[in-house]
mmCIF file of C-alpha atoms in Angstrom:
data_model
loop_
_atom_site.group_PDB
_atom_site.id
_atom_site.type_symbol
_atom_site.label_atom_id
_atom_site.label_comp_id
_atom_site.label_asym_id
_atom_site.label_seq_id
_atom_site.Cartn_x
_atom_site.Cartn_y
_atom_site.Cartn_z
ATOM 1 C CA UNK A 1 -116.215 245.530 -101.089
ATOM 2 C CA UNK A 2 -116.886 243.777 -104.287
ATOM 3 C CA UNK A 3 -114.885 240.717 -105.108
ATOM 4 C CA UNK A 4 -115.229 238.977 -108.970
ATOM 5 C CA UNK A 5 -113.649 235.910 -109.798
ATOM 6 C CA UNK A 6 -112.250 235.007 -112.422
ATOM 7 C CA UNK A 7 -111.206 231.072 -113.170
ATOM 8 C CA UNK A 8 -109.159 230.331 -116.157
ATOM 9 C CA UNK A 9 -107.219 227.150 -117.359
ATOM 10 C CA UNK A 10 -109.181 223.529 -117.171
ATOM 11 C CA UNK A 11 -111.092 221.574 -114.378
ATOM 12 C CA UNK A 12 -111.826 218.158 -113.440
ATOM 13 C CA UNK A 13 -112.687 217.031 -116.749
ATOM 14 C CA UNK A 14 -108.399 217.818 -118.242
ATOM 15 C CA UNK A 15 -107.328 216.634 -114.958
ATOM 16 C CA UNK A 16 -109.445 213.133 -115.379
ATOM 17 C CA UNK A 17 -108.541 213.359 -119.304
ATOM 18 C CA UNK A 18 -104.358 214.596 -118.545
ATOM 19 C CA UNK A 19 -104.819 211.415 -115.653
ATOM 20 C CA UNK A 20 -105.378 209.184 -117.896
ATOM 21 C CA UNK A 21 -103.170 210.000 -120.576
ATOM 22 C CA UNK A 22 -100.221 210.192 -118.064
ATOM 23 C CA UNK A 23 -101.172 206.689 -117.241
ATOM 24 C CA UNK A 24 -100.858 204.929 -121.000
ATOM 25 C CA UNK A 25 -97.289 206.079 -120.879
ATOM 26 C CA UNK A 26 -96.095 205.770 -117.155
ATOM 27 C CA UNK A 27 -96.366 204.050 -113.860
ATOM 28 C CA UNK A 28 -98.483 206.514 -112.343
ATOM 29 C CA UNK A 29 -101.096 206.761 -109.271
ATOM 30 C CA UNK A 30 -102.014 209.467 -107.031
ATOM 31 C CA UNK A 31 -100.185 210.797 -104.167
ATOM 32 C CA UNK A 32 -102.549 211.599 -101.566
ATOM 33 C CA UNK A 33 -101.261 214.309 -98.671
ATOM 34 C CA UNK A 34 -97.577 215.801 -99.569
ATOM 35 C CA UNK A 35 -96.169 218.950 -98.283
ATOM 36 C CA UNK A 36 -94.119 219.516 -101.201
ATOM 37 C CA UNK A 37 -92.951 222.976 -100.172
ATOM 38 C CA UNK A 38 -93.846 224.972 -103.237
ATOM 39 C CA UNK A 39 -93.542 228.228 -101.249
ATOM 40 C CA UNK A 40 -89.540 228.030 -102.157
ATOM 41 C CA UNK A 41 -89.967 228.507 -105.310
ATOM 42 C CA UNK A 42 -90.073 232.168 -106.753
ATOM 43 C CA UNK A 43 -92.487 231.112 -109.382
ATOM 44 C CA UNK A 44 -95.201 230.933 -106.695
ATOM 45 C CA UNK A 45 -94.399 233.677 -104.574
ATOM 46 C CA UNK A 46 -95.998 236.274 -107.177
ATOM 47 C CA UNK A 47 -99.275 234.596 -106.512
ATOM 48 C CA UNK A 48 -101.732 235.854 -103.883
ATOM 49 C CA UNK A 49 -102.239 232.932 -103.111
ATOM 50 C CA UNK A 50 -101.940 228.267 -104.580
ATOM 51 C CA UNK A 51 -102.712 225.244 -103.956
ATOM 52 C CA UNK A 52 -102.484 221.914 -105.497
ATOM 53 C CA UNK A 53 -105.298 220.494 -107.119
ATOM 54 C CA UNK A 54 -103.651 216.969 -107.709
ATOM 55 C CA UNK A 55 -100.906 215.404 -107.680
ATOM 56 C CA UNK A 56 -99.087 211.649 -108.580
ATOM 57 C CA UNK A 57 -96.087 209.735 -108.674
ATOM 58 C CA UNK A 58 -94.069 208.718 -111.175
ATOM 59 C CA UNK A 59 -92.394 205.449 -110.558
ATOM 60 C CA UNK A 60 -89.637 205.034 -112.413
ATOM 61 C CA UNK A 61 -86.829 202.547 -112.843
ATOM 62 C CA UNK A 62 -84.767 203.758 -110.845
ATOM 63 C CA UNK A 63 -86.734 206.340 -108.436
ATOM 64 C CA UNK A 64 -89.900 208.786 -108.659
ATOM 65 C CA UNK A 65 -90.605 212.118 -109.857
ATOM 66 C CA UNK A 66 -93.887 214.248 -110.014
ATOM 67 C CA UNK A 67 -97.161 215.900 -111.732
ATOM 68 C CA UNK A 68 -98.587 218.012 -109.689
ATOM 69 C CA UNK A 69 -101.334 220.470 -111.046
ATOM 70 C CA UNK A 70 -101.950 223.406 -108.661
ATOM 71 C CA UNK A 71 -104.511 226.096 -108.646
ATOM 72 C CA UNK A 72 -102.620 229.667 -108.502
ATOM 73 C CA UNK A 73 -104.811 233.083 -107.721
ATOM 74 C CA UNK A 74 -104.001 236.649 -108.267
ATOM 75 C CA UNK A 75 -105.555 239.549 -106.687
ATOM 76 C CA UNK A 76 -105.858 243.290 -108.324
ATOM 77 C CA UNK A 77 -107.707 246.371 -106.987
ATOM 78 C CA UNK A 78 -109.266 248.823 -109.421
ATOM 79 C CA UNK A 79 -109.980 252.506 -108.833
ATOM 80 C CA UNK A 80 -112.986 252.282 -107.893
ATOM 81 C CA UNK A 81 -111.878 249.553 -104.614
ATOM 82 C CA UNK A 82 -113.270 246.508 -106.443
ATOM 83 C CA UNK A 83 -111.195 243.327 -106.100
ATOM 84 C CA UNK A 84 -110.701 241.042 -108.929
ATOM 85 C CA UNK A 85 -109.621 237.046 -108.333
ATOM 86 C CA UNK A 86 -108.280 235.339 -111.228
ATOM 87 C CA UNK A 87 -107.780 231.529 -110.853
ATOM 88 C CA UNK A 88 -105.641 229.455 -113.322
ATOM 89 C CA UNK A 89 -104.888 226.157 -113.245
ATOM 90 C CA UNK A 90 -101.461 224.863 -114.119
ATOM 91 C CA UNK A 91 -99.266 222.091 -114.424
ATOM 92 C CA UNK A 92 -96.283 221.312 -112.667
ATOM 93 C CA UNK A 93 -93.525 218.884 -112.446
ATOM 94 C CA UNK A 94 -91.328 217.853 -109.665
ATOM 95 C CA UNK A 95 -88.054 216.013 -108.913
ATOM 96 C CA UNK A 96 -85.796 215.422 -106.430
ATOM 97 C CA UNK A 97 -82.355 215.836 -106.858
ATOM 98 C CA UNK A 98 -79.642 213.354 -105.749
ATOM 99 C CA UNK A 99 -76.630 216.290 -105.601
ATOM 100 C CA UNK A 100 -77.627 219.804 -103.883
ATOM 101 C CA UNK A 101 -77.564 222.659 -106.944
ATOM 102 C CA UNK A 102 -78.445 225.392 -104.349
ATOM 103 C CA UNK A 103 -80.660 227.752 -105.984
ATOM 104 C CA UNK A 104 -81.092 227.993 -109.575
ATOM 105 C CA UNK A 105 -83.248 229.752 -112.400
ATOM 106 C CA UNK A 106 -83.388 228.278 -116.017
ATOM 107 C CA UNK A 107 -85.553 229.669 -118.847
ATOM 108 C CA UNK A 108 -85.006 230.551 -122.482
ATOM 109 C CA UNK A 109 -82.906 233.614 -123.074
ATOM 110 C CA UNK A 110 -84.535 236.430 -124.536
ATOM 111 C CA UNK A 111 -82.955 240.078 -126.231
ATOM 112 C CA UNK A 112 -83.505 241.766 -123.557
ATOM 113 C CA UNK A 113 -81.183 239.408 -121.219
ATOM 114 C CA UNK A 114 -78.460 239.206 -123.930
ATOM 115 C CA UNK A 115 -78.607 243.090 -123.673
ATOM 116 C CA UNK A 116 -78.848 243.243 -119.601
ATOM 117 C CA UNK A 117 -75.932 240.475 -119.883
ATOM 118 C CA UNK A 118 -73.579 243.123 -121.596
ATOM 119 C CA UNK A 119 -73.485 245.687 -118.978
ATOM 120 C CA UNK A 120 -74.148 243.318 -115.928
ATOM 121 C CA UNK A 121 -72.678 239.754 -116.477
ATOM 122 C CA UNK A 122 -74.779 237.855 -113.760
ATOM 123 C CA UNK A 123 -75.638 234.807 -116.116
ATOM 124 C CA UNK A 124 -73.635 231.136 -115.994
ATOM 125 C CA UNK A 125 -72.369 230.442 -119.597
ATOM 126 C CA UNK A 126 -71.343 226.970 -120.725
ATOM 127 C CA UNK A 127 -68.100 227.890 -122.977
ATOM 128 C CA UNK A 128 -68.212 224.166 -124.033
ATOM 129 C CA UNK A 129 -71.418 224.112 -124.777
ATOM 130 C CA UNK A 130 -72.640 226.768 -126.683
ATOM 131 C CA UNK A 131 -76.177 225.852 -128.209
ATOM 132 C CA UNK A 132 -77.361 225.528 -124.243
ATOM 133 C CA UNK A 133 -75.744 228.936 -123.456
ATOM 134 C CA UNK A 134 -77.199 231.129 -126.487
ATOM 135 C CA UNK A 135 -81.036 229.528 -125.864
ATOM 136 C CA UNK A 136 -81.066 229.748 -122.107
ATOM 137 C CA UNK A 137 -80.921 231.805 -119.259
ATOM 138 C CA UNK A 138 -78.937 230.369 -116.479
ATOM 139 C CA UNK A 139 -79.030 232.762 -112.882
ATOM 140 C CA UNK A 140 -77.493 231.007 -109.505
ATOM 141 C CA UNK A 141 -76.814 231.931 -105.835
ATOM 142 C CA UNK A 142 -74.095 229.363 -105.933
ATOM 143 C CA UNK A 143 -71.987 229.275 -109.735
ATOM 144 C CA UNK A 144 -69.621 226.350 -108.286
ATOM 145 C CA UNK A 145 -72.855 223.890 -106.966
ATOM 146 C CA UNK A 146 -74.823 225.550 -110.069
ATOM 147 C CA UNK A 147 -72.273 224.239 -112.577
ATOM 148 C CA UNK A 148 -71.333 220.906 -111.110
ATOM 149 C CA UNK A 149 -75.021 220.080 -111.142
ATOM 150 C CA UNK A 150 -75.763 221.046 -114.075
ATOM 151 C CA UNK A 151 -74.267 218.572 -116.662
ATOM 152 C CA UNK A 152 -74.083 218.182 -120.085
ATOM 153 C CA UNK A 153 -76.760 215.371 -119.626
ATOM 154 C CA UNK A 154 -78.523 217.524 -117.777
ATOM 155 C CA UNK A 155 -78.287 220.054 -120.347
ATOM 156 C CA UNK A 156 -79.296 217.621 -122.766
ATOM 157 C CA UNK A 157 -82.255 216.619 -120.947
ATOM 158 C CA UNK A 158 -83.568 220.613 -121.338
ATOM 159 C CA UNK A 159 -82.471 221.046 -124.814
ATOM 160 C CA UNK A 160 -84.661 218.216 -125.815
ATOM 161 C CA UNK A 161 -87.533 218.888 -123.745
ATOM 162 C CA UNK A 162 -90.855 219.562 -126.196
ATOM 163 C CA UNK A 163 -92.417 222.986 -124.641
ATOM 164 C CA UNK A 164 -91.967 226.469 -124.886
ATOM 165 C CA UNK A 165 -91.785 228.727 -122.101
ATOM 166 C CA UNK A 166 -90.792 226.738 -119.615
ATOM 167 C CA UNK A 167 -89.230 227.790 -116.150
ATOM 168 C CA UNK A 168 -86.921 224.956 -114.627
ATOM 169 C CA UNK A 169 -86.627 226.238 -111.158
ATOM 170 C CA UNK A 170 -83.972 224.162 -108.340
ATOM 171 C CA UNK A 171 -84.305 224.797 -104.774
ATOM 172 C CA UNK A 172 -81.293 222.376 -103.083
ATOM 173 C CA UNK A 173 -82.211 219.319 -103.881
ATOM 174 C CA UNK A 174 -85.826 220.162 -105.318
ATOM 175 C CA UNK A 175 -86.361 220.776 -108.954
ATOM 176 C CA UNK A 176 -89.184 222.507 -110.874
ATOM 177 C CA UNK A 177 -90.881 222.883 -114.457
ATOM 178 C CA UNK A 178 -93.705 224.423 -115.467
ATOM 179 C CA UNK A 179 -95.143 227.460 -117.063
ATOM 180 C CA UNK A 180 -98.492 229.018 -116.952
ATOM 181 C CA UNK A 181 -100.084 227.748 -119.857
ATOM 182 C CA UNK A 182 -103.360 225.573 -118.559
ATOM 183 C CA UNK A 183 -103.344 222.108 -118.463
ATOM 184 C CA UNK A 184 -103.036 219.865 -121.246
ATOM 185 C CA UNK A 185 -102.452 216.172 -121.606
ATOM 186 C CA UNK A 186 -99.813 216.697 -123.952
ATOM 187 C CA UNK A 187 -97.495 219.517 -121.772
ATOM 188 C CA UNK A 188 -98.110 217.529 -119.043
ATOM 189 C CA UNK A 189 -96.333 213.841 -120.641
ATOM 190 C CA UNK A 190 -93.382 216.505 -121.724
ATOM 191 C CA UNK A 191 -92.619 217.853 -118.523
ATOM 192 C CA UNK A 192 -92.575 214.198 -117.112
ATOM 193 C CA UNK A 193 -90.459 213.018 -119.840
ATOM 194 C CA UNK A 194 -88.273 215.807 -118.582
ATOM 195 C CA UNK A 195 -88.667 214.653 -114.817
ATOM 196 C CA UNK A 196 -87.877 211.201 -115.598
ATOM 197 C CA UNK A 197 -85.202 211.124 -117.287
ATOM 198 C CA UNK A 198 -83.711 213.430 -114.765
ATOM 199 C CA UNK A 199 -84.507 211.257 -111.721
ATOM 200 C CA UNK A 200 -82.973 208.013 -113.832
ATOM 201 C CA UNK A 201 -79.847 209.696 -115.229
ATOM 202 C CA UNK A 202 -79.080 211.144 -112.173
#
């Protein structure tokens, strides 16, 4: 059976480059070895297969949040049996959470929810806070933890962060950003703007 890979996204070189730019504007230094349980987060679980590339702390004033850049691969199987691999690379970052939010999807809010949201009402909307509620998509297993967690700093903090596309994904006390967009110095200082001032403020 044939098998063609595909890679996508950046290597070493934007890792060393996004590295280094992380480190002119935070307190930042590798990991090493962390289990950080990515396989709880539905934005992995469409993936054949991940695994991270790199990762570092944050150290902030008051705690430590994370960049992690992980290696995701898909699998699809043409007609004729061939298997196709496609590798991107993407970045990722990750905080912990001091209050437990159970589980929690955020991502801008497209026409097609706003439609699906008429006939079934499954989203959390802000009444007091409408500008959060018409740009993003808010789904929860738990609307009581979901809401308490999610504050109007915390809603702050996502209005103002500087990418498109995002997914903020919250497992407990876990929290995720990212999209699939490869790695770039620049996406990577937003999302850990984003990640820091959560980890401060909360």
């Amino acid at each position: 059976m044939d098998i063609t890979t595909d890679i996508t996204g950046s290597h070493n070189n934007s890792f060393s480059d996004t590295y280094h730019l992380l480190k002119q504007e935070f307190d930042i230094e590798p990991t090493g070895y962390i289990d950080f349980q990515l396989n709880n987060f539905e934005a992995f679980k469409q993936y054949s297969s991940f695994e991270i590339k790199n990762s570092y702390v944050i150290n902030t004033e008051n705690d430590r949040c994370y960049i992690l850049f992980v290696e995701v691969c898909t699998k699809s199987q043409s007609a004729t049996g061939a298997i196709t691999e496609q590798r991107e690379n993407q970045t990722w970052a990750l905080a912990y959470l001091k209050q437990n939010m159970g589980r929690v999807k955020i991502r801008r809010e497209t026409f097609a929810d706003k439609l699906f949201e008429l006939v079934f009402p499954l989203e959390i909307d802000f009444k007091e806070d409408k500008a959060f509620s018409n740009t993003f998509y808010v789904l929860a297993d738990d609307k009581p933890k979901a809401i308490a967690g999610i504050t109007r700093d915390f809603r702050n903090a996502v209005m103002d962060i500087r990418e498109d596309d995002f997914i903020i994904e919250v497992a407990d006390h876990t929290l995720i950003i990212g999209n699939r967009k490869p790695i770039s110095g620049q996406k990577a200082i937003h999302l850990a703007e984003f990640a820091v001032r959560l980890v401060d403020a909360y």
